[in-house]
Amino acid sequence: MKTTKFLLASMAFCVANAYAQDGNNAASQTNASAAAVSADKPRAASAVNERLLPAESAVHSTGQVNIKGKVVPYKATAGTQPVWDKDGKVIASLFYTYYQRSDVTNKDKRPLVISFNGGPGSASVWMHVAYTGPKMLNIDDEGYPVQPYGVRDNPHSILDVADIVYIDPVNTGFSRILDPKADRAQFFGVNADIAYLAEWLNTFVSRTSRWNSPKYLIGESYGTTRVSGLAKELQNNHWMYLNGVILVSPTGLGIKRDGPVKDALNLPYYTATAWHHKMLPADLQKRDLNEVLAESENFTLNEFIPALSKGGFIDPVQRQHIAAKVARYAGVSETAIMQHNLAMPPAYFWKELLRTSGQTVGRLDSRYLGIDRIEAGSGPDYNAELTSWLHSFTPAINHYLRDVLKYKTDVKYNMFGPVRPWDNSNDNTGEDLRLAMAENPYMRLLVQSGYYDGATNYFDAKYTMWQVDPSGKMKDRMEFKGYRSGHMMYLRSEDLVTSNEHIREFIKKATPAAGQAAKY
């Protein structure tokens, strides 16, 4: 990959005491009217000592990747773009990585995918170097770390059909607040996050001449809350209309599901996990996972939710009947189910399922196993899957950005950054997504979930999709895809292939033919 230049754009302002928040919130001073410098020249001594994030910067590289048997050349830009306040003052800078297929000249027909991860507080690293981008992690076929760390070409990237930009919100990745006096509340909350990112995207789309391009938002985990709200915010306040939204391991999007519904929706996930670990009764265990899940889902909707709705007034005989069936589908004892009044919490399940073998199962991906200090207790000591992922992702993204894309900075790359307290009030993002789709006949929705995800479980994701459109009038523009892996289904090599192909098909389906009008 050939590095062409590192450009620190000339700026007509000076940000005093720039806020390089790297865990100890150290403040440092920067002169923002920096001259252009070459990426392959040593940084000035003052810059090395100050951990500065430039408000505007760009490193340009070229590369190519073989996708589905065809060579795809591309240009990569790693850089920063400012966040301005209402008075036009720079208050923060967001880091992004932008990939453009370089053998396509007509941007009007070329889709643009705008990618966010979640947290809140997580960098856009996960989908960047493990899912849709032109590079992927050095991991084994099931997603576990291997050495040497690093990245390799991703033959399943969607770069053949769309350009992609990965964006790190404030305090994640290299992105930072630059004005120490800036009110943190304007960044760290459901609606504040959506508002400033929409403004930033408006600028990015304008600067990159992408207004005519078909545009798609993709978000993972909390990123699904973000992109669902952005769909409406971009459309109604920036007049930027999208072709599609992709929700990977979605959150609840502010859709109410308290009480019996919330408790019951966990069961099909328990079934999947128990099936994977061969803890189901023999007659269920010998059947295919999808067949068993369909049976568990049917029981959940038609028997379990009504039973839980009766609370302590359920008939004792029926209580015992339900407990037996829940235990059957969850792979645990009836006693454990009865002790939890039929509704076993996920944390207890992660501890209980393999308790007799002295192991716990992962929260975000129950294929991963952990070892606790003691076998007793109501929840695991740690998240086995997350420690594994940080093990492989952290060295890879630091190596890739700094040594391959040549973005040189002493700012720490925050895999998870300081964004608390986070204002979760007034989360209406599910309704925002519904309204955006209703207003825009072009817009389609794809939901992707791993069956072994216990944090944002797949059946909860289905429920979310069903409730986004209670009228059922837009359900022909919505689709759900499930995978035999966890929160990041793409870490399993078999699911990396199919999940990217589902996105590829979705983009093609949601990009209308020339002259096809957006109307009902």
XYZ file of C-alpha atoms in Angstrom:
520
model
C 0.000 0.000 0.000
C 1.590 3.252 -1.106
C 1.296 6.333 1.104
C 0.926 9.546 -0.864
C 0.731 12.320 1.719
C -0.294 13.459 5.159
C -2.086 16.809 4.955
C -2.766 18.971 7.959
C -5.223 21.435 6.441
C -4.531 25.133 7.045
C -7.067 26.530 9.492
C -7.836 30.125 10.391
C -8.267 29.500 14.066
C -6.271 28.486 17.114
C -7.621 26.026 19.645
C -6.017 26.862 22.989
C -5.405 24.072 25.467
C -6.641 21.385 23.075
C -8.262 18.558 24.983
C -6.341 15.355 24.261
C -8.446 13.099 26.464
C -6.514 9.838 26.671
C -7.656 8.472 29.996
C -6.061 11.110 32.231
C -7.788 14.016 30.440
C -4.497 15.793 29.850
C -4.945 19.200 28.266
C -2.410 20.479 25.776
C -2.035 23.476 23.528
C -2.009 23.406 19.749
C -1.570 25.906 16.960
C -4.291 24.893 14.520
C -2.821 26.782 11.554
C -0.352 23.974 10.897
C 1.437 23.732 7.576
C 1.204 20.629 5.406
C 3.777 17.979 6.293
C 4.795 14.717 4.670
C 3.643 11.483 6.302
C 7.035 9.851 5.928
C 8.921 12.687 7.658
C 9.494 12.687 11.418
C 6.967 14.640 13.414
C 8.112 17.876 15.013
C 9.431 17.414 18.540
C 6.680 19.597 19.993
C 3.988 17.449 18.398
C 5.576 14.282 19.721
C 5.479 15.671 23.251
C 1.928 17.015 23.229
C -0.358 14.188 22.031
C -2.289 16.517 19.761
C -5.213 15.584 17.574
C -5.395 17.898 14.567
C -8.875 19.262 13.922
C -8.389 18.513 10.231
C -6.012 16.010 8.695
C -5.840 13.396 5.967
C -3.522 10.575 4.966
C -4.133 9.126 1.500
C -3.156 5.612 0.472
C -3.928 3.234 -2.350
C -4.474 -0.492 -2.317
C -6.335 -3.353 -3.888
C -8.215 -6.388 -2.657
C -9.515 -9.502 -4.387
C -13.258 -9.774 -3.685
C -15.196 -12.734 -5.009
C -12.438 -13.461 -7.516
C -12.124 -9.906 -8.886
C -9.474 -7.293 -8.116
C -10.949 -4.145 -6.550
C -8.552 -1.146 -6.427
C -9.260 1.506 -3.837
C -8.152 4.748 -2.256
C -8.080 4.942 1.545
C -8.231 8.195 3.488
C -7.551 8.220 7.229
C -8.194 11.610 8.731
C -10.032 13.987 10.985
C -12.838 16.479 10.395
C -13.994 19.099 12.920
C -17.163 19.347 14.956
C -18.312 22.949 15.181
C -20.610 24.588 17.706
C -23.562 26.766 16.712
C -21.235 29.787 16.444
C -18.858 28.067 14.054
C -16.113 27.386 16.615
C -14.243 24.088 16.477
C -14.985 22.135 19.665
C -14.035 18.576 18.714
C -12.534 16.468 15.968
C -13.733 13.105 14.671
C -11.426 10.506 13.192
C -12.643 8.580 10.144
C -11.391 6.075 7.587
C -12.878 6.400 4.105
C -12.544 3.796 1.349
C -13.391 4.601 -2.286
C -13.218 2.152 -5.143
C -10.797 3.906 -7.473
C -11.862 2.391 -10.789
C -15.382 3.859 -10.508
C -15.669 7.473 -11.606
C -19.427 8.073 -11.434
C -20.188 8.758 -7.751
C -23.839 9.441 -8.569
C -24.450 5.707 -9.012
C -21.945 4.487 -6.433
C -23.513 3.637 -3.034
C -21.949 5.052 0.139
C -22.144 3.044 3.385
C -21.747 5.079 6.595
C -20.614 2.826 9.436
C -20.837 3.209 13.240
C -20.215 0.858 16.123
C -21.775 1.198 19.524
C -21.124 1.183 23.230
C -21.888 4.017 23.632
C -18.196 4.723 23.870
C -16.937 2.161 21.373
C -14.746 3.012 18.408
C -15.734 1.980 14.884
C -13.021 -0.655 14.883
C -15.016 -3.869 14.980
C -16.813 -3.753 11.636
C -13.880 -1.849 10.112
C -11.228 -4.565 10.411
C -13.402 -7.640 10.845
C -16.535 -7.267 8.718
C -17.161 -4.985 5.764
C -13.792 -3.313 5.103
C -10.991 -4.376 2.732
C -8.901 -5.723 5.627
C -9.758 -8.311 8.274
C -8.158 -9.603 11.465
C -5.688 -12.412 11.768
C -7.982 -14.748 13.735
C -8.946 -18.388 13.447
C -12.122 -19.582 11.723
C -14.176 -19.278 14.920
C -12.908 -15.777 15.803
C -10.233 -16.527 18.410
C -6.908 -14.613 18.601
C -3.815 -15.929 16.866
C -0.295 -14.569 16.666
C 1.274 -12.760 14.986
C -1.455 -10.134 15.362
C -2.458 -7.968 12.434
C -4.666 -7.789 9.364
C -4.960 -9.464 6.001
C -7.064 -8.933 2.887
C -10.792 -9.447 3.304
C -12.110 -11.313 0.234
C -15.687 -10.818 1.451
C -15.642 -7.009 1.851
C -18.576 -5.059 0.422
C -16.170 -2.571 -1.193
C -16.948 -4.133 -4.564
C -20.493 -2.698 -4.406
C -20.155 0.363 -2.154
C -17.709 2.908 -0.778
C -17.472 2.909 3.026
C -16.659 5.443 5.744
C -16.007 4.344 9.340
C -16.529 7.089 11.923
C -15.361 7.290 15.544
C -17.682 9.444 17.700
C -16.200 11.825 20.280
C -13.707 10.237 22.716
C -13.624 6.937 20.808
C -10.745 5.861 18.591
C -8.619 8.944 17.977
C -11.603 11.333 18.168
C -11.402 13.944 20.918
C -12.975 17.067 22.406
C -10.670 19.990 21.516
C -12.281 22.799 23.482
C -11.848 22.179 27.233
C -14.792 24.484 27.898
C -17.158 22.537 25.638
C -20.239 21.148 27.360
C -19.885 17.349 27.334
C -23.675 17.011 27.360
C -23.759 18.057 23.684
C -21.992 14.798 22.788
C -22.921 12.184 25.380
C -26.576 11.269 25.119
C -28.987 9.509 22.764
C -30.273 12.637 21.056
C -27.152 14.798 21.447
C -25.099 12.062 19.765
C -27.509 11.920 16.843
C -27.639 15.707 16.416
C -23.904 16.441 16.232
C -23.147 13.376 14.095
C -25.814 14.411 11.584
C -24.166 17.844 11.295
C -20.785 16.168 10.844
C -22.151 13.860 8.143
C -23.686 16.773 6.282
C -20.228 18.323 6.045
C -18.560 15.047 5.112
C -21.040 14.283 2.335
C -20.641 17.823 0.988
C -16.841 17.753 1.074
C -16.659 14.359 -0.627
C -19.282 15.226 -3.275
C -21.600 12.365 -2.277
C -25.000 14.112 -2.237
C -26.137 12.254 -5.372
C -24.947 8.842 -4.171
C -27.359 6.230 -2.790
C -26.606 6.242 0.945
C -26.841 3.551 3.627
C -26.341 3.619 7.371
C -25.008 0.576 9.197
C -24.731 0.382 12.973
C -23.777 -2.368 15.379
C -25.103 -2.735 18.948
C -25.640 0.793 20.358
C -24.733 1.928 16.859
C -28.193 0.698 15.841
C -29.760 3.239 18.219
C -27.499 5.853 16.641
C -28.292 5.067 13.005
C -32.036 4.628 13.635
C -32.135 8.155 15.038
C -29.831 9.454 12.306
C -32.190 8.145 9.626
C -34.845 10.627 10.760
C -32.430 13.417 11.764
C -30.633 13.385 8.402
C -33.906 13.245 6.518
C -35.907 15.836 8.435
C -33.239 18.341 9.481
C -30.614 17.955 6.743
C -32.868 16.790 3.901
C -30.549 13.869 3.233
C -32.587 10.842 2.133
C -31.280 7.316 2.598
C -31.797 4.117 0.659
C -31.356 1.758 3.571
C -30.487 1.113 7.199
C -28.666 -1.998 8.431
C -28.965 -2.944 12.098
C -26.324 -5.394 13.310
C -27.157 -6.912 16.730
C -29.684 -4.168 17.481
C -30.635 -2.625 20.795
C -34.259 -2.085 21.845
C -34.465 1.312 20.049
C -36.559 2.739 22.874
C -39.394 0.299 22.202
C -41.120 -0.656 25.461
C -40.937 -4.322 26.457
C -40.896 -4.387 30.257
C -42.148 -7.216 32.453
C -43.208 -10.569 30.969
C -42.242 -9.676 27.407
C -38.718 -8.625 28.379
C -38.187 -11.753 30.474
C -39.634 -14.175 27.944
C -37.698 -12.930 24.919
C -34.494 -14.380 26.397
C -35.632 -17.993 26.085
C -34.914 -18.702 22.393
C -31.382 -17.355 22.948
C -31.019 -19.759 25.882
C -32.154 -22.525 23.552
C -29.529 -21.650 20.948
C -26.758 -21.513 23.541
C -27.780 -24.792 25.158
C -27.954 -26.436 21.721
C -24.437 -25.234 20.898
C -23.054 -26.659 24.136
C -25.070 -29.878 23.770
C -27.066 -29.277 26.947
C -30.579 -29.795 25.530
C -32.571 -33.024 25.961
C -31.537 -35.682 23.450
C -34.633 -35.365 21.265
C -33.998 -31.625 20.777
C -30.230 -31.930 20.559
C -30.326 -34.236 17.556
C -32.405 -31.785 15.492
C -31.103 -28.820 13.480
C -30.749 -25.535 15.365
C -33.221 -23.608 13.217
C -35.881 -26.234 13.717
C -35.412 -26.210 17.496
C -35.426 -22.392 17.603
C -38.718 -22.235 15.738
C -40.265 -24.486 18.388
C -38.805 -22.420 21.244
C -40.016 -19.168 19.651
C -43.531 -20.573 19.263
C -43.613 -21.620 22.927
C -42.298 -18.204 23.997
C -44.975 -16.251 22.134
C -47.960 -18.485 22.721
C -47.368 -19.987 26.183
C -44.498 -18.382 28.068
C -45.507 -14.709 27.792
C -49.147 -15.422 28.804
C -47.930 -17.517 31.739
C -45.531 -14.841 33.005
C -48.309 -12.270 32.678
C -50.208 -14.062 35.458
C -47.369 -13.468 37.916
C -47.860 -15.068 41.331
C -51.491 -15.887 40.549
C -50.684 -18.523 37.948
C -52.225 -21.908 38.719
C -49.622 -24.117 40.502
C -50.122 -26.953 38.039
C -49.602 -24.608 35.108
C -46.558 -23.097 36.832
C -44.941 -26.521 37.065
C -45.849 -27.282 33.430
C -44.283 -24.017 32.228
C -41.197 -24.513 34.396
C -40.639 -27.945 32.863
C -40.895 -26.592 29.320
C -38.664 -23.576 30.020
C -36.065 -25.892 31.554
C -36.353 -28.147 28.504
C -35.659 -25.279 26.083
C -32.994 -23.612 28.259
C -30.956 -26.695 29.100
C -31.054 -26.063 32.868
C -32.889 -27.637 35.787
C -36.555 -27.084 36.647
C -35.416 -26.182 40.149
C -33.351 -23.264 38.844
C -36.324 -22.047 36.776
C -38.730 -22.284 39.719
C -36.274 -20.463 41.984
C -36.441 -17.516 39.576
C -40.253 -17.501 39.311
C -39.950 -18.913 35.777
C -37.814 -15.998 34.493
C -34.094 -16.746 34.804
C -31.907 -13.622 34.316
C -29.269 -13.827 31.561
C -26.326 -13.371 33.968
C -27.461 -16.347 36.030
C -27.877 -18.419 32.865
C -24.301 -17.629 31.777
C -23.123 -18.985 35.121
C -25.599 -21.864 35.452
C -25.582 -23.606 32.067
C -22.107 -25.169 32.434
C -21.728 -24.814 36.202
C -21.185 -28.546 36.725
C -18.231 -28.481 34.306
C -16.744 -25.420 36.016
C -17.141 -23.048 33.074
C -19.154 -19.946 32.201
C -20.434 -18.820 28.822
C -19.801 -15.429 27.230
C -22.317 -12.588 27.358
C -21.882 -11.239 23.830
C -21.098 -14.628 22.325
C -21.949 -17.733 24.322
C -19.597 -19.910 22.267
C -16.752 -18.421 24.341
C -15.976 -20.067 27.681
C -14.637 -18.574 30.897
C -13.211 -19.855 34.179
C -14.376 -18.245 37.436
C -12.686 -18.218 40.825
C -15.522 -20.270 42.294
C -18.338 -22.253 40.723
C -20.958 -20.779 43.062
C -22.524 -17.418 42.348
C -25.132 -15.681 40.225
C -22.987 -14.409 37.370
C -19.574 -14.781 35.657
C -16.448 -13.035 36.923
C -15.710 -11.555 33.490
C -16.881 -11.480 29.877
C -14.917 -14.264 28.229
C -15.723 -13.111 24.711
C -14.812 -9.437 25.195
C -11.386 -10.165 26.611
C -10.748 -12.419 23.625
C -11.840 -9.754 21.158
C -9.775 -6.982 22.731
C -6.846 -9.398 22.616
C -7.013 -9.615 18.816
C -8.512 -6.242 17.803
C -6.376 -3.790 19.796
C -2.956 -4.599 18.350
C -4.445 -5.027 14.884
C -6.156 -1.618 14.645
C -3.164 0.230 16.107
C -0.824 -1.507 13.674
C -3.143 -0.969 10.720
C -3.866 2.736 11.219
C -0.357 3.728 12.264
C 1.867 1.415 10.192
C -0.209 0.491 7.137
C -2.348 3.589 6.554
C 0.477 5.725 8.047
C -1.717 7.895 10.277
C 0.950 9.101 12.704
C -0.230 10.350 16.087
C 0.632 9.878 19.752
C -3.039 10.052 20.715
C -4.169 6.775 22.253
C -6.677 4.779 20.233
C -9.644 4.331 22.580
C -11.276 0.973 21.986
C -13.728 2.171 24.644
C -13.604 5.843 25.557
C -14.843 8.014 28.454
C -18.379 9.073 27.508
C -20.149 8.830 30.871
C -22.533 10.000 32.095
C -24.640 9.169 29.045
C -28.152 10.613 28.789
C -30.481 7.772 27.769
C -33.669 9.773 28.197
C -36.173 10.317 25.385
C -34.983 7.406 23.289
C -37.538 7.292 20.496
C -35.196 5.921 17.868
C -37.461 3.018 16.902
C -40.256 5.468 16.136
C -37.725 7.725 14.377
C -36.818 4.844 12.083
C -40.478 4.036 11.415
C -41.255 7.635 10.485
C -38.181 7.929 8.269
C -39.205 4.778 6.380
C -42.810 5.930 6.075
C -41.704 9.278 4.647
C -39.242 7.704 2.218
C -40.541 4.879 -0.030
C -36.962 4.097 -1.107
C -35.778 3.189 2.391
C -35.359 -0.470 3.348
C -34.279 -2.179 6.593
C -31.992 -5.170 7.180
C -31.578 -6.676 10.666
C -28.664 -9.053 11.345
C -28.266 -11.025 14.588
C -26.208 -13.891 15.960
C -28.107 -16.653 17.712
C -25.488 -16.824 20.488
C -25.613 -13.130 21.439
C -26.886 -12.739 25.008
C -26.495 -8.948 25.220
C -28.794 -8.024 22.318
C -30.397 -11.386 21.729
C -31.700 -12.354 18.330
C -35.347 -12.886 19.333
C -35.397 -9.464 20.972
C -34.084 -8.129 17.636
C -36.935 -9.809 15.800
C -39.390 -8.286 18.267
C -37.824 -4.872 17.688
C -38.274 -5.213 13.929
C -41.907 -6.290 14.369
C -42.637 -3.299 16.598
C -40.908 -0.727 14.377
C -43.846 -1.104 12.000
C -46.946 -2.038 14.048
C -49.181 -1.341 11.038
C -47.446 -4.023 8.962
C -47.635 -1.766 5.909
C -43.859 -1.614 5.437
C -42.916 -5.184 6.360
C -42.135 -6.006 2.729
C -39.209 -3.547 3.041
C -37.825 -5.222 6.183
C -35.853 -8.447 6.525
C -34.158 -10.403 9.315
C -31.081 -12.622 8.990
C -29.764 -14.898 11.757
C -26.327 -16.496 12.098
C -24.724 -19.300 14.139
C -22.427 -17.001 16.054
C -22.709 -14.110 18.506
C -22.829 -10.318 18.747
C -20.182 -9.972 16.036
C -21.405 -12.757 13.833
C -18.764 -11.958 11.219
C -15.935 -13.273 13.435
C -16.938 -16.795 12.476
C -15.561 -17.342 8.981
C -18.649 -19.084 7.627
C -20.886 -16.245 8.815
C -18.492 -13.581 7.512
C -19.203 -14.884 4.023
C -22.985 -15.058 4.345
C -23.516 -11.872 6.351
C -21.518 -9.758 3.885
C -23.370 -11.376 1.025
C -26.666 -10.450 2.691
C -25.505 -6.807 2.895
C -24.366 -6.933 -0.719
C -27.779 -8.255 -1.813
C -29.540 -5.686 0.356
C -27.622 -2.780 -1.197
C -28.374 -3.994 -4.697
C -32.052 -4.457 -3.848
C -32.336 -1.020 -2.222
C -30.512 0.856 -4.976
C -33.279 1.617 -7.479
C -32.913 1.408 -11.214
C -32.521 4.668 -13.112
C -35.841 6.450 -13.331
C -37.539 4.352 -10.649
C -39.617 6.837 -8.672
C -39.930 6.897 -4.890
C -43.686 6.664 -4.387
C -46.378 4.469 -2.887
